[in-house]
XYZ file of C-alpha atoms in Angstrom:
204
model
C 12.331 -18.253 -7.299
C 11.732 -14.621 -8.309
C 10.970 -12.607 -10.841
C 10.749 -9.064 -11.826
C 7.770 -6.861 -13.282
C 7.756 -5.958 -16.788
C 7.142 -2.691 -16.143
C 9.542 -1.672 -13.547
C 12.361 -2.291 -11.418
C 10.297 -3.862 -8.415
C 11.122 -7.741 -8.235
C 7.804 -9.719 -7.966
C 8.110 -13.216 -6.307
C 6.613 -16.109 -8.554
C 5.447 -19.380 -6.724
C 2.402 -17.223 -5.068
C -0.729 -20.109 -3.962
C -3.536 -19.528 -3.849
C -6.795 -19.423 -0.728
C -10.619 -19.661 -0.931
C -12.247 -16.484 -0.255
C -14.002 -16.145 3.127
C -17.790 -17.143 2.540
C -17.565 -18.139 -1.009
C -18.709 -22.000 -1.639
C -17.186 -21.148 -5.418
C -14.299 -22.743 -6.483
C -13.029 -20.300 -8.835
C -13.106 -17.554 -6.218
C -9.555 -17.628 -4.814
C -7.371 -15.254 -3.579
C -3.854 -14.914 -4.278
C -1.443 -15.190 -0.822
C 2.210 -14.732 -0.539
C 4.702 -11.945 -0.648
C 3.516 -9.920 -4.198
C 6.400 -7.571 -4.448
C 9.598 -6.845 -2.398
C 12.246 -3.652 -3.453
C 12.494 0.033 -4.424
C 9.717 2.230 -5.349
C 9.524 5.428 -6.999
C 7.620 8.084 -5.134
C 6.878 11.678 -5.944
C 4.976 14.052 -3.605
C 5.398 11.554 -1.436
C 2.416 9.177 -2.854
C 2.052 5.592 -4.580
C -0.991 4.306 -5.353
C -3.538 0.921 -5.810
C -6.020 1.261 -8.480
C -8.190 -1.439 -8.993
C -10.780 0.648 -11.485
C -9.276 0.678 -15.428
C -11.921 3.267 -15.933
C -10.538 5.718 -13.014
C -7.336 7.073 -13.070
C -7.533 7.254 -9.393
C -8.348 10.268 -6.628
C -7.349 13.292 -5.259
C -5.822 13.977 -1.821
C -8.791 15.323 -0.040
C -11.268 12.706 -1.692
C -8.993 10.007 -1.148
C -8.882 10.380 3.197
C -12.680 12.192 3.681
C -14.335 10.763 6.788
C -11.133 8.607 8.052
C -9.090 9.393 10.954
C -5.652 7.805 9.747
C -4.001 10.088 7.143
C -1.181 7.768 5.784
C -3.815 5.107 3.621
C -6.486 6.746 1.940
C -9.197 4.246 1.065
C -12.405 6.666 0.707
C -12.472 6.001 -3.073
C -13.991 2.766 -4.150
C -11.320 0.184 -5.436
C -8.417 2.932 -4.901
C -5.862 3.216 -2.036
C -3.531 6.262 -1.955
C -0.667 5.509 0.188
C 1.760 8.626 1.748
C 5.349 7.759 2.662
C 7.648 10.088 4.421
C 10.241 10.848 1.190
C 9.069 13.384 -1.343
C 10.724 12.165 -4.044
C 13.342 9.316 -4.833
C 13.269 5.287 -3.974
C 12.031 3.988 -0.905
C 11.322 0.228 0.006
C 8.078 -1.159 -0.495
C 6.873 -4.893 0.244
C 3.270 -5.663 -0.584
C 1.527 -9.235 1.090
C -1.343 -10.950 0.880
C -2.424 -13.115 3.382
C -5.037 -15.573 4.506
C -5.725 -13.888 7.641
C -4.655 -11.133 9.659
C -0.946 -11.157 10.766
C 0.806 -10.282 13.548
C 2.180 -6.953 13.844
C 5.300 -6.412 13.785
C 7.410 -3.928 16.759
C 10.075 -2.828 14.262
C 7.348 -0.947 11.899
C 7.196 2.546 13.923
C 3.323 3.927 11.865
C 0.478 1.448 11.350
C -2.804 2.042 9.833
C -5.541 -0.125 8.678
C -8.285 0.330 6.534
C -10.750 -1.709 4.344
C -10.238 -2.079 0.314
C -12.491 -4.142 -1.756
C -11.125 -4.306 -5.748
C -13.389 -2.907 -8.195
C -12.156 -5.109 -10.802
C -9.556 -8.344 -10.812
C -7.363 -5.940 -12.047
C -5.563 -4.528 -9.012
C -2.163 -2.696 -9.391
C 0.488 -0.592 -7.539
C 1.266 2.401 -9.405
C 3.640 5.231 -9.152
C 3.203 8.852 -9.812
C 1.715 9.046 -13.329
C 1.632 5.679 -13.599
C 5.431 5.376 -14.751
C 5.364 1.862 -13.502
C 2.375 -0.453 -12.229
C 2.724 -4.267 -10.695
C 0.002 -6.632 -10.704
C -1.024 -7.534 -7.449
C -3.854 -10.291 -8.022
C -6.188 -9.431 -5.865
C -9.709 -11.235 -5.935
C -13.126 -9.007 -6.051
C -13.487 -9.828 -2.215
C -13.418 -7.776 0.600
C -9.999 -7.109 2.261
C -8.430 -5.475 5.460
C -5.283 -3.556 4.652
C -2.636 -2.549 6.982
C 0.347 -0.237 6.285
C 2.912 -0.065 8.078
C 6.112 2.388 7.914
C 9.582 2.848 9.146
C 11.802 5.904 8.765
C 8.840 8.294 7.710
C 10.522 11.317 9.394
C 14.028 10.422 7.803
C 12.359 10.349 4.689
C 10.814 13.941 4.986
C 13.996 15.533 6.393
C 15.930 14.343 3.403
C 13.017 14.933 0.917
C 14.718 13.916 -2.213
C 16.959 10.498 -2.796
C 19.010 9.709 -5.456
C 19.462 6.402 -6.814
C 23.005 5.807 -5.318
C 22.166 6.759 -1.526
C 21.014 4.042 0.984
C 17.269 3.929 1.970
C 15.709 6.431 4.640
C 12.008 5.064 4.927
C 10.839 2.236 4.243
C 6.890 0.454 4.140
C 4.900 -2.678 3.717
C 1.528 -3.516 2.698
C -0.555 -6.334 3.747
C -3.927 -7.201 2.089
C -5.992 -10.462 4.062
C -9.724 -11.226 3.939
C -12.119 -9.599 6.138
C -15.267 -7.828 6.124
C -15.554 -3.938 6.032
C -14.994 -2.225 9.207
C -13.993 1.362 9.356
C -10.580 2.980 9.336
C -7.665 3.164 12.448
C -4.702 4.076 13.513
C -2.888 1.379 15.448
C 0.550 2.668 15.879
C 1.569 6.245 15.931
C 5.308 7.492 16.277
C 6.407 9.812 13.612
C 6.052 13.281 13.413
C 4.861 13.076 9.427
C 2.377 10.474 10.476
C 1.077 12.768 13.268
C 0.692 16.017 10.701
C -0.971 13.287 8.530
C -3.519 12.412 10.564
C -4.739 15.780 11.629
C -5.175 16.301 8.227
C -7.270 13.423 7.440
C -9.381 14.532 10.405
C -10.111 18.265 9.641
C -11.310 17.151 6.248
């Protein structure tokens, strides 16, 4: 069955279980695992975000990537993620998962990066562009390995702008499991927009 967020247009799934955190002998530290959201997402400058700290509004470009050498997640600020998709501004699809353990990847995503996210608060949300719409994402205060993945990233920068009654051009999911710290990567390169991405990242 499926629901939708009170705050946007995103549908989030309902009937989400529920896993024990890696190394935790408590109970009442679980982590949520299923598919969180699945649809359309606003984007603007070609950014959505996951804050995680209610006393942060989030980060910056620069401090968001410093010292990683993928450009398209940005996990240098504690509890924060700034994700990069391909269209400037408009819809694109977005799918966000949590899972037990790391999942196979997928050949039909075209740019994958991975990087390591641990919530600042049990408060975890993806957020738009000035936070015109947030859905809950239930993380746990654990440590987790997220991987991004995108499709259509140089579609999405040629046409720059969507409007609502145009079909998709890009397209991305992203996949939280537990797993301790390790740093940043790039595991699948192919766009052009991921490429000028990640040279950026690494002359910061």
């Amino acid at each position: 069955m499926s629901g939708r967020s009170t705050t946007g247009n995103l549908p989030v799934l309902e009937g989400r279980r529920y896993g024990q955190a890696p190394g935790s002998a408590d109970e009442e530290d679980r982590v949520a695992i299923g598919r969180l959201v699945d649809g359309q997402v606003d984007v603007h400058y070609g950014q959505i975000y996951v804050h995680s700290d209610p006393s942060s509004p989030g980060s910056e470009l620069p401090e968001s990537f410093a010292g990683q050498s993928g450009g398209l997640c940005g996990a240098a600020v504690p509890g924060a993620l700034l994700l990069m998709t391909g269209l400037h501004t408009g819809k694109v699809g977005f799918t966000v998962e949590v899972l037990d353990q790391a999942p196979a990847l997928d050949p039909e995503w075209e740019d994958v990066v991975e990087v390591s996210f641990r919530p600042r608060s049990d408060s975890s949300e993806l957020v738009e562009f000035l936070q015109q719409n947030a859905w809950t994402l239930d993380l746990a205060e654990v440590d987790y390995r997220v991987r991004y993945c995108a499709r259509g990233m140089d579609a999405g920068r040629e046409a720059d702008t969507r409007v609502d009654d145009e079909p998709p051009v890009d397209c991305y999911l992203l996949q939280f499991w537990p797993a301790p710290a390790e740093p940043d990567r790039v595991v699948r390169q192919t766009s052009d927009a991921a490429a000028y991405w990640h040279e950026y990242a690494r002359g910061l």
